[in-house]
Coordinates of C-alpha atoms in Angstrom, one line a residue:
Chain A
M1 CA 14.9 60.6 194.6
E2 CA 15.0 64.0 196.0
P3 CA 18.3 65.8 196.8
A4 CA 17.6 65.7 200.4
A5 CA 17.0 62.1 200.8
E6 CA 19.9 61.4 198.4
A7 CA 22.3 63.3 200.6
L8 CA 21.0 61.6 203.8
H9 CA 20.6 58.2 202.3
G10 CA 24.0 58.4 200.7
D11 CA 25.7 59.4 204.0
V12 CA 24.1 56.5 205.9
D13 CA 25.3 54.2 203.0
L14 CA 21.8 52.9 202.2
E15 CA 21.9 50.9 199.0
G16 CA 19.0 51.4 196.5
S17 CA 16.2 53.8 196.3
G18 CA 13.7 50.8 197.4
R19 CA 15.2 50.8 201.0
A20 CA 15.4 54.6 201.0
S21 CA 11.5 55.0 200.2
Y22 CA 10.7 52.4 203.0
L23 CA 12.8 54.8 205.4
D24 CA 10.9 57.8 204.1
E25 CA 7.5 56.1 204.6
A26 CA 8.5 55.0 208.0
L27 CA 9.8 58.7 208.9
R28 CA 6.3 60.0 207.8
L29 CA 4.4 57.4 209.7
S30 CA 6.2 58.5 212.9
A31 CA 5.9 62.1 212.1
T32 CA 9.6 62.5 211.9
G33 CA 11.6 64.4 209.7
A34 CA 15.2 64.1 209.1
F35 CA 17.8 66.8 208.0
A36 CA 21.4 67.2 207.3
W37 CA 23.4 70.6 207.8
R38 CA 26.8 71.2 206.5
A39 CA 28.6 73.7 208.7
R40 CA 30.9 75.1 206.3
T41 CA 28.6 75.8 203.4
G42 CA 25.5 76.2 205.5
A43 CA 23.6 74.0 203.2
L44 CA 20.5 72.3 204.6
F45 CA 18.9 69.2 203.4
L46 CA 15.2 68.3 204.5
T47 CA 13.0 65.5 204.2
D48 CA 9.4 66.0 203.0
E49 CA 8.2 65.4 206.6
T50 CA 10.6 68.0 207.9
Y51 CA 9.2 70.5 205.3
R52 CA 5.9 69.6 206.7
I53 CA 6.7 70.2 210.2
L54 CA 8.3 73.5 209.7
G55 CA 5.3 74.5 207.4
V56 CA 7.7 75.4 204.5
S57 CA 6.6 74.3 201.0
P58 CA 8.9 71.4 199.7
G59 CA 10.2 73.5 196.5
T60 CA 12.0 76.2 198.6
A61 CA 15.7 75.9 198.9
P62 CA 16.3 75.3 202.5
T63 CA 18.8 77.3 204.7
L64 CA 19.2 77.2 208.4
A65 CA 18.4 81.0 208.4
L66 CA 15.1 80.0 206.8
A67 CA 14.4 77.1 209.2
L68 CA 15.1 79.6 211.9
T69 CA 12.4 82.0 210.8
R70 CA 10.0 79.2 211.4
V71 CA 11.1 78.8 214.9
H72 CA 9.3 80.7 217.6
P73 CA 11.1 84.0 218.4
D74 CA 11.6 83.3 222.0
D75 CA 13.4 79.9 221.0
R76 CA 15.4 81.2 218.0
A77 CA 18.4 82.3 219.9
E78 CA 18.6 79.0 221.6
V79 CA 18.5 76.9 218.4
Q80 CA 21.0 79.1 216.8
R81 CA 23.4 78.6 219.6
A82 CA 22.8 74.9 219.9
F83 CA 23.7 74.5 216.3
E84 CA 26.9 76.6 216.7
R85 CA 27.8 74.6 219.6
V86 CA 27.4 71.2 217.7
A87 CA 29.5 72.8 214.9
A88 CA 32.2 74.0 217.3
D89 CA 32.3 71.2 220.1
G90 CA 31.1 68.4 218.1
A91 CA 28.6 67.6 220.8
G92 CA 25.3 66.1 220.3
L93 CA 21.9 68.1 220.5
D94 CA 18.7 67.3 222.0
L95 CA 16.2 70.4 222.1
E96 CA 12.5 71.0 222.3
V97 CA 11.6 74.0 220.3
R98 CA 8.4 75.8 219.2
V99 CA 7.6 76.2 215.7
L100 CA 5.3 79.0 215.0
L101 CA 3.3 78.4 211.7
E102 CA 2.0 81.3 209.5
D103 CA -1.5 80.9 210.7
G104 CA -0.3 81.4 214.3
T105 CA -0.4 77.9 215.6
V106 CA 2.3 76.6 217.6
R107 CA 3.8 73.3 217.1
H108 CA 6.2 71.7 219.7
V109 CA 9.2 70.0 218.0
R110 CA 11.9 67.7 219.5
V111 CA 15.1 68.1 217.5
L112 CA 17.8 65.4 218.0
A113 CA 21.1 65.7 216.0
R114 CA 24.6 64.7 216.1
P115 CA 27.7 65.8 214.3
R116 CA 29.9 63.8 212.1
R117 CA 32.8 64.0 209.3
Q118 CA 32.0 63.1 205.9
A119 CA 34.0 60.2 204.9
A120 CA 35.3 61.7 201.5
T121 CA 35.9 65.4 202.3
E122 CA 36.4 65.2 206.2
E123 CA 33.7 68.0 206.1
L124 CA 31.7 68.6 209.3
E125 CA 28.0 68.1 209.1
V126 CA 25.2 67.8 211.4
V127 CA 22.5 65.0 210.9
G128 CA 19.4 64.7 212.8
A129 CA 15.9 64.2 213.4
V130 CA 12.8 66.5 214.2
R131 CA 9.6 65.2 215.6
D132 CA 6.2 66.8 216.2
V133 CA 5.4 66.3 219.8
T134 CA 2.6 68.7 219.9
G135 CA 0.0 66.3 220.6
G136 CA 1.7 65.1 223.8
H137 CA 2.2 68.7 224.8
T138 CA -1.4 69.6 224.5
S139 CA -2.5 67.1 227.0
E140 CA 0.4 68.0 229.4
D141 CA -0.9 71.5 229.1
A142 CA -4.3 70.5 229.9
V143 CA -3.0 68.7 232.8
R144 CA -1.1 71.6 233.9
K145 CA -4.1 73.8 233.5
M146 CA -6.4 71.4 235.4
R147 CA -4.0 71.3 238.2
A148 CA -3.7 75.0 238.4
E149 CA -7.5 75.4 238.4
L150 CA -7.9 72.6 241.1
S151 CA -5.2 74.3 243.1
H152 CA -6.9 77.6 242.6
K153 CA -10.1 76.1 243.8
G154 CA -8.7 74.4 246.8
R155 CA -7.0 77.7 247.9
I156 CA -10.5 79.5 247.3
S157 CA -12.2 76.7 249.5
A158 CA -9.5 77.0 252.1
L159 CA -10.1 80.6 252.2
G160 CA -13.9 80.4 252.1
T161 CA -13.6 78.6 255.4
L162 CA -11.3 81.4 256.7
T163 CA -13.9 84.2 255.7
A164 CA -14.7 85.1 259.4
S165 CA -11.2 85.2 260.3
I166 CA -10.1 87.4 257.4
A167 CA -13.0 89.9 258.1
H168 CA -11.9 90.0 261.7
E169 CA -8.3 90.6 260.6
V170 CA -9.3 93.5 258.3
N171 CA -11.9 94.9 260.8
Q172 CA -9.6 95.2 263.7
P173 CA -7.2 97.7 262.4
L174 CA -10.0 99.3 260.4
A175 CA -11.8 99.8 263.9
G176 CA -8.5 101.1 265.1
V177 CA -8.3 103.7 262.4
L178 CA -11.7 105.0 263.1
M179 CA -11.4 105.2 266.7
N180 CA -8.1 107.0 266.6
S181 CA -9.2 109.6 263.9
S182 CA -12.3 110.4 266.0
A183 CA -10.2 110.6 269.1
C184 CA -7.8 112.8 267.0
V185 CA -10.5 115.2 266.1
R186 CA -11.7 115.4 269.7
W187 CA -8.2 116.1 271.1
L188 CA -8.1 119.1 268.5
Q189 CA -11.3 120.3 269.5
A190 CA -10.8 120.4 273.1
S191 CA -10.2 123.7 274.7
P192 CA -7.2 124.2 274.8
P193 CA -6.3 121.5 272.0
N194 CA -4.2 118.7 273.2
L195 CA -1.8 118.5 270.4
A196 CA 0.3 115.8 271.8
E197 CA -2.7 113.4 272.3
A198 CA -4.0 114.4 268.8
L199 CA -0.5 113.7 267.2
E200 CA -0.2 110.2 268.9
A201 CA -3.8 109.3 267.7
A202 CA -3.3 110.4 264.1
Q203 CA 0.0 108.2 264.3
R204 CA -1.9 105.3 265.4
A205 CA -4.5 105.5 262.9
A206 CA -2.0 105.7 260.1
R207 CA -0.2 102.6 261.5
D208 CA -3.5 100.7 261.9
G209 CA -4.4 101.8 258.2
A210 CA -0.9 100.1 257.1
R211 CA -1.9 97.1 259.0
A212 CA -5.2 96.7 257.3
G213 CA -3.3 97.3 254.0
D214 CA -0.9 94.4 254.7
V215 CA -3.7 91.9 255.5
I216 CA -5.5 92.8 252.0
G217 CA -2.1 92.5 250.3
R218 CA -1.5 89.2 251.8
L219 CA -4.8 87.9 250.6
R220 CA -4.9 89.4 247.2
A221 CA -1.8 87.2 246.6
L222 CA -3.5 84.0 247.7
F223 CA -6.8 84.7 245.8
T224 CA -5.2 85.6 242.5
R225 CA -5.0 82.8 239.8
A226 CA -1.5 83.8 239.1
P227 CA 0.5 81.7 236.8
V228 CA 3.5 80.0 238.4
A229 CA 6.2 82.4 239.0
A230 CA 9.5 81.5 240.7
A231 CA 11.1 84.2 242.8
P232 CA 13.4 84.3 245.6
V233 CA 11.5 83.3 248.8
D234 CA 12.5 83.7 252.5
L235 CA 10.8 80.5 253.8
N236 CA 10.6 81.7 257.3
S237 CA 8.9 85.1 256.6
L238 CA 6.5 83.3 254.3
I239 CA 5.7 80.8 257.4
E240 CA 5.1 84.0 259.6
E241 CA 2.9 85.4 256.9
V242 CA 0.7 82.4 256.7
L243 CA 0.5 82.0 260.7
A244 CA -0.5 85.6 260.8
L245 CA -3.4 84.9 258.6
L246 CA -4.3 81.8 260.6
R247 CA -3.5 83.2 264.2
R248 CA -7.2 84.1 264.8
E249 CA -8.5 80.8 263.6
L250 CA -6.0 79.0 265.8
Q251 CA -6.8 81.0 268.8
L252 CA -10.6 80.3 268.4
A253 CA -9.9 76.6 268.1
G254 CA -7.9 76.8 271.3
V255 CA -4.7 75.7 269.7
S256 CA -1.4 76.6 271.1
L257 CA 1.2 77.5 268.3
H258 CA 4.8 77.0 268.7
T259 CA 7.5 77.7 266.1
E260 CA 11.0 76.9 265.6
L261 CA 12.4 78.6 262.7
A262 CA 16.1 78.1 261.9
A263 CA 18.3 81.3 261.5
D264 CA 19.9 81.9 258.2
L265 CA 17.9 79.6 255.9
P266 CA 19.0 80.3 252.5
T267 CA 16.6 82.0 250.0
I268 CA 15.1 79.5 247.7
L269 CA 13.6 80.0 244.2
A270 CA 10.1 79.1 244.2
D271 CA 6.5 80.1 243.7
R272 CA 5.5 82.0 246.8
V273 CA 1.7 81.4 246.3
Q274 CA 2.2 77.7 245.9
L275 CA 4.2 77.5 249.1
Q276 CA 1.9 79.4 251.1
Q277 CA -0.8 77.2 249.8
V278 CA 0.9 74.0 250.9
L279 CA 1.5 75.5 254.3
L280 CA -2.0 76.8 254.6
N281 CA -3.3 73.1 253.8
L282 CA -1.1 71.5 256.4
I283 CA -1.7 74.0 259.2
M284 CA -5.6 74.0 258.4
N285 CA -5.5 70.1 258.4
A286 CA -3.6 70.0 261.6
M287 CA -6.1 72.5 263.3
E288 CA -9.1 70.6 262.1
S289 CA -7.9 67.3 263.4
L290 CA -7.1 68.8 266.7
R291 CA -10.6 70.6 266.8
L292 CA -12.4 67.4 265.7
S293 CA -10.8 65.0 267.9
G294 CA -11.3 67.3 271.2
V295 CA -7.8 66.3 272.6
E296 CA -6.2 68.4 275.0
P297 CA -3.7 70.2 275.0
R298 CA -3.9 71.2 271.6
D299 CA -0.4 72.0 270.4
L300 CA 0.7 72.9 266.9
T301 CA 4.4 73.2 266.0
V302 CA 5.9 74.6 262.8
I303 CA 9.7 73.9 262.2
S304 CA 11.9 75.0 259.7
R305 CA 15.4 73.9 259.1
A306 CA 18.1 73.4 256.3
E307 CA 20.2 70.6 255.6
H308 CA 20.8 69.5 252.0
E309 CA 17.4 70.7 251.3
L310 CA 15.0 73.1 253.3
E311 CA 12.5 71.2 255.4
V312 CA 9.5 72.4 257.1
S313 CA 7.4 70.4 259.3
V314 CA 3.8 70.8 260.9
T315 CA 3.2 68.7 263.9
D316 CA -0.1 68.5 265.9
S317 CA -0.9 66.6 269.2
G318 CA -3.9 65.2 267.7
P319 CA -4.9 61.5 267.2
G320 CA -2.4 60.9 264.5
V321 CA -2.9 59.0 261.2
A322 CA -3.7 55.3 261.5
P323 CA -0.9 53.2 260.0
E324 CA -3.0 51.7 257.1
L325 CA -4.1 55.2 256.1
V326 CA -0.4 56.7 256.0
D327 CA -0.2 55.9 252.3
Q328 CA -3.5 57.0 251.3
V329 CA -3.8 60.6 253.0
F330 CA -2.0 62.1 249.7
E331 CA -4.3 60.4 247.4
P332 CA -7.0 62.7 245.7
F333 CA -10.4 62.8 247.3
F334 CA -9.0 60.8 250.3
T335 CA -10.8 62.5 253.4
T336 CA -11.8 61.6 257.0
K337 CA -13.8 64.8 257.4
E338 CA -17.4 65.0 256.5
A339 CA -17.2 68.4 254.9
G340 CA -13.7 67.7 253.4
M341 CA -13.1 67.5 249.6
G342 CA -10.0 65.6 250.1
I343 CA -8.0 67.6 247.8
G344 CA -6.0 69.6 250.1
L345 CA -3.1 67.1 250.6
S346 CA -3.2 65.9 247.2
I347 CA -2.9 69.4 245.7
S348 CA 0.0 70.0 248.2
R349 CA 1.9 66.9 247.1
D350 CA 1.5 68.1 243.5
L351 CA 2.8 71.5 244.4
V352 CA 5.8 70.0 246.4
E353 CA 6.7 67.6 243.8
S354 CA 6.5 70.3 241.1
M355 CA 9.0 72.2 243.0
G356 CA 11.3 69.3 243.2
G357 CA 10.5 68.5 246.7
R358 CA 9.0 65.6 248.7
I359 CA 6.1 65.4 251.2
W360 CA 5.3 62.8 253.7
V361 CA 3.7 62.1 257.0
E362 CA 5.1 60.7 260.2
S363 CA 2.6 59.4 262.7
S364 CA 2.2 57.1 265.6
P365 CA -1.4 56.5 266.6
G366 CA -2.3 58.6 269.7
A367 CA 1.0 60.6 269.5
G368 CA 0.1 63.2 266.8
A369 CA 1.1 63.5 263.2
T370 CA 3.9 65.4 261.6
F371 CA 3.6 66.4 257.9
R372 CA 6.9 67.2 256.5
F373 CA 7.9 68.7 253.1
T374 CA 11.1 69.5 251.6
V375 CA 12.2 72.1 248.8
P376 CA 15.5 71.8 247.1
C377 CA 17.9 74.6 247.9
S378 CA 19.9 73.8 244.6
G379 CA 18.8 75.7 241.6
A380 CA 18.2 78.5 243.9
G381 CA 19.8 81.9 243.3
S382 CA 21.4 82.0 246.7
Chain B
M1 CA -20.7 113.4 298.6
P2 CA -17.4 114.2 296.9
A3 CA -17.6 113.5 292.9
V4 CA -15.5 110.5 292.2
Q5 CA -14.2 110.5 288.6
P6 CA -15.9 107.6 286.7
I7 CA -13.6 105.0 285.2
V8 CA -13.9 103.0 281.9
F9 CA -12.4 99.5 281.8
V10 CA -11.6 98.2 278.4
V11 CA -11.0 94.5 277.6
D12 CA -9.8 93.6 274.0
D13 CA -7.1 91.4 272.8
D14 CA -6.1 93.6 269.9
P15 CA -3.6 96.2 270.6
S16 CA -5.0 98.5 267.8
V17 CA -8.4 98.5 269.3
R18 CA -7.2 98.9 272.8
S19 CA -5.1 101.9 272.0
G20 CA -7.9 103.5 270.0
L21 CA -10.4 103.0 272.6
D22 CA -8.1 104.3 275.3
S23 CA -7.5 107.6 273.4
L24 CA -11.2 108.0 272.4
L25 CA -12.6 107.3 275.8
R26 CA -10.0 109.8 277.4
S27 CA -10.7 112.5 274.9
A28 CA -14.4 112.2 276.6
G29 CA -13.0 113.0 279.9
W30 CA -13.0 109.5 281.4
R31 CA -10.5 107.8 283.4
V32 CA -9.5 104.5 281.2
E33 CA -7.8 101.4 282.1
T34 CA -7.2 98.7 279.3
F35 CA -6.7 94.9 279.8
P36 CA -5.6 92.3 276.9
S37 CA -7.7 89.6 278.7
A38 CA -10.5 88.8 281.1
A39 CA -8.0 87.2 283.4
A40 CA -5.9 90.3 283.5
F41 CA -9.1 92.5 284.3
L42 CA -10.3 90.1 287.0
A43 CA -7.0 90.4 288.7
R44 CA -7.5 94.0 289.3
Q45 CA -8.8 95.4 292.6
P46 CA -12.5 96.6 292.4
E47 CA -12.7 100.4 292.1
D48 CA -15.0 102.5 294.4
A49 CA -16.2 104.7 291.6
P50 CA -19.0 104.7 288.9
S51 CA -17.6 102.5 286.3
C52 CA -18.3 100.4 283.3
L53 CA -16.8 97.7 281.0
V54 CA -16.1 98.0 277.3
L55 CA -15.7 94.2 276.5
D56 CA -14.8 92.3 273.2
V57 CA -16.9 89.2 272.8
S58 CA -14.3 86.9 271.3
L59 CA -11.3 86.8 273.6
P60 CA -8.7 84.1 273.9
G61 CA -9.1 82.2 277.2
L62 CA -12.0 83.4 279.0
S63 CA -14.5 84.8 276.4
G64 CA -16.4 88.2 276.8
M65 CA -19.7 86.3 277.3
Q66 CA -18.0 84.0 280.0
L67 CA -16.8 87.1 281.9
Q68 CA -20.2 88.7 281.9
D69 CA -21.5 85.2 283.3
Q70 CA -18.8 85.4 286.1
L71 CA -19.5 89.0 287.0
N72 CA -23.3 88.3 287.0
D73 CA -22.6 85.2 289.2
A74 CA -20.5 87.2 291.5
Q75 CA -23.3 89.9 291.7
V76 CA -20.7 92.6 290.6
E77 CA -22.8 95.5 289.3
L78 CA -20.7 96.6 286.3
P79 CA -22.6 97.6 283.1
I80 CA -21.1 96.2 280.0
V81 CA -20.9 97.6 276.5
F82 CA -20.0 94.7 274.0
I83 CA -18.0 95.4 271.0
T84 CA -17.4 92.6 268.6
G85 CA -15.8 91.9 265.2
A86 CA -18.5 89.6 264.0
G87 CA -21.9 90.7 265.3
D88 CA -24.2 87.6 265.1
I89 CA -27.8 88.0 266.4
P90 CA -27.9 84.9 268.8
T91 CA -24.8 86.2 270.7
S92 CA -26.1 89.8 270.7
V93 CA -29.6 88.7 271.8
R94 CA -27.8 86.4 274.8
A95 CA -25.6 89.3 275.9
M96 CA -28.6 91.7 276.1
K97 CA -30.6 89.4 277.9
A98 CA -27.8 88.8 280.4
G99 CA -27.9 92.5 281.0
A100 CA -25.5 94.3 278.5
M101 CA -26.2 97.8 278.0
E102 CA -25.1 97.9 274.4
F103 CA -23.8 95.7 271.6
L104 CA -21.7 97.3 269.0
T105 CA -20.2 95.7 265.8
K106 CA -16.6 96.9 264.9
P107 CA -16.0 99.2 263.2
F108 CA -18.6 101.4 265.0
H109 CA -19.3 105.2 265.3
D110 CA -17.5 106.9 267.9
A111 CA -20.9 108.7 268.7
D112 CA -22.5 105.2 269.4
L113 CA -19.7 104.2 271.6
L114 CA -19.7 107.2 273.7
A115 CA -23.3 107.2 274.1
G116 CA -23.4 103.5 275.2
V117 CA -20.6 104.4 277.7
E118 CA -22.5 107.4 279.0
R119 CA -25.5 105.3 279.6
A120 CA -23.5 102.5 281.1
L121 CA -21.8 105.1 283.6
A122 CA -25.3 106.6 284.3
R123 CA -26.6 103.2 285.2
S124 CA -23.6 102.8 287.5
R125 CA -24.2 105.9 289.3
D126 CA -27.7 104.9 289.8
T127 CA -26.9 101.6 291.2
R128 CA -24.4 103.4 293.5
R129 CA -26.6 105.8 294.6
E130 CA -29.4 103.2 295.2
A131 CA -26.7 101.0 297.3
T132 CA -25.6 104.1 299.4
T133 CA -29.5 104.9 300.2
R134 CA -30.2 101.2 300.9
A135 CA -27.3 101.0 303.2
E136 CA -28.7 104.2 305.0
V137 CA -31.9 102.9 305.4
R138 CA -30.9 99.6 306.4
Q139 CA -28.9 101.3 309.2
R140 CA -31.9 103.1 310.4
F141 CA -34.0 99.8 310.3
E142 CA -31.4 98.4 312.6
T143 CA -32.5 100.9 315.5
L144 CA -36.1 99.7 315.3
S145 CA -37.4 97.5 318.2
A146 CA -38.9 94.2 317.3
R147 CA -42.3 95.5 317.7
E148 CA -41.8 98.6 315.7
R149 CA -40.3 96.4 312.8
Q150 CA -43.6 94.6 312.9
V151 CA -45.6 97.8 312.6
L152 CA -43.3 98.9 309.8
E153 CA -44.0 95.9 307.9
L154 CA -47.8 96.0 308.2
V155 CA -47.9 99.7 307.5
V156 CA -45.8 99.3 304.2
A157 CA -48.1 96.4 303.4
G158 CA -51.0 99.0 303.3
R159 CA -52.8 97.9 306.6
L160 CA -54.9 100.6 308.6
N161 CA -53.9 101.3 312.1
K162 CA -57.2 99.5 313.4
Q163 CA -56.3 96.4 311.5
I164 CA -52.7 96.4 312.8
A165 CA -54.0 96.9 316.3
I166 CA -56.2 93.6 315.8
E167 CA -53.4 91.6 314.3
L168 CA -50.9 92.5 317.1
G169 CA -53.6 92.5 319.8
V170 CA -52.8 95.9 321.2
Q171 CA -54.7 99.2 321.4
E172 CA -54.9 101.5 318.3
V173 CA -53.4 104.2 320.3
T174 CA -50.4 102.1 321.0
V175 CA -50.1 101.3 317.1
K176 CA -50.2 105.1 316.6
A177 CA -47.4 105.6 319.2
H178 CA -45.1 103.0 317.4
R179 CA -46.1 104.3 314.0
G180 CA -44.8 107.7 315.0
R181 CA -41.6 106.4 316.4
V182 CA -41.1 104.3 313.2
M183 CA -41.6 107.5 311.1
R184 CA -39.1 109.6 313.1
K185 CA -36.3 106.7 313.5
M186 CA -36.6 106.0 309.8
Q187 CA -36.4 109.7 308.9
A188 CA -39.5 109.3 306.6
P189 CA -41.3 112.6 306.0
S190 CA -44.4 111.0 304.6
L191 CA -46.2 107.6 304.4
A192 CA -45.0 107.3 300.8
D193 CA -41.5 107.6 301.8
L194 CA -41.8 105.2 304.3
V195 CA -43.2 102.6 301.9
R196 CA -40.3 103.3 299.4
M197 CA -38.0 102.5 302.2
G198 CA -39.8 99.3 303.0
E199 CA -39.4 98.3 299.3
L200 CA -35.8 99.1 299.2
L201 CA -35.3 96.9 302.4
K202 CA -37.2 94.1 300.8
R203 CA -35.3 94.2 297.6
R204 CA -32.2 94.1 299.5
V205 CA -33.4 90.8 301.3
A206 CA -34.5 89.4 298.0
G207 CA -31.2 90.3 296.2
A208 CA -29.0 88.9 299.2

């Protein structure tokens, strides 16, 4: 029997090496390794499986320091702190850390441990188990990647339908720049030159140029496939931005827009692009429903408010959602539109839920539909 | 006739475009008035001066094309230079068929716009001059007797005095006398001028 196993098995009062080898076998089968660490001496005992998981050859004399060199540099400080905390407070430990192997592969490892006093010496030791959970992680990563991909595609397709409006949004200020700079030149060439008019035209040209730049900036954020990045977000200004992008589209669809944005909303910590996308989806859906149904008047109301969480609602005066469909609208590939992919709302639900929020629809037939989502303020830096 | 300063009306819902057009057109020496919507423009009193309209195609509410239709229906003679953010061919063809002077896609060259407006104002001046002449000719026509009007109509139709005499059942000398009075009252220096006036009067009747 190896020293590590001896130390462990001795402490758990297992009798006989037969039972110990069963235990070893079971641990190996479940890809679980065990360890024990004596806080005072720093001595570390590992089972074979733990050596394997850490990618250390079994002959090596193990220390916590050595084990730590195997932990991904980004996670190292956290592991160190966790072990110190166990030793100091006697609290349990449950961590997921990444192990970086020599060949560069990353293993996701779950570490569970608890402290105890050795019966004989009263010495504190930490016993625990490590389990390789990389397989599970890989598929989760794949799902996350696929969702990001889909969400990016959804965004591109939403933007695709907006191309005409976008071109228009950029074109208008650009036309302003050209006309004002031409006018400026003409005022300067007049005899005598009209400096006051020339100055005003030049100022307007600069202002219009900045306006075109703003439009491009807003679009770039939506088009980029940026990884999720939580940052402080002012929900109201985000709503205003999305509406600015859609204003033309709404106008052409004959939709009157109303907003009721609560003053003093707390700043939330969220991914700006994801929130924009959710809003874009909801507003474009409402607009489509108004346009296709041909109802009059066509009203669209966007409301923001704060209670325990922040809530945004998008209400349209369209035909509403049939009661039997209320539960289905958020399902992937559910659509009532001929040209629709049926992914807008399902992506929106994924995004909102990944932010810890909820999304739902309230509708009575003939009385329009309200899509509502919440984002928690807790966890925000406010 | 005192030279009235021409005026250019601008209808566009975008403030950048409006102020840009305003400055550019004023720098060319024209009076300019801008409106954010077709309704705002229609609320303005008509102007007794050569004028034209620089009109955005897609406007909230009444669109540019609809405004053109309304002006045509009301027989308002106002040459239009269309400007558009997205120039699609069917729309431009429709606008030109309905009498637009020019169809420019934003952003456009200032020279193209100014040339378009120049031509539109020239058309407006022509229309106004023709209207004035037509009114004068109409006034002179009102002074003719019933018989003189008959003679005028037949002369303009290219009949000879002899034919007219037979048609009206009078002596050829009498026709000559009527014809002389018609020439005098209509202030026509030649037969060609009289024929041209006759055309003008006919067009008036057709257009009414």
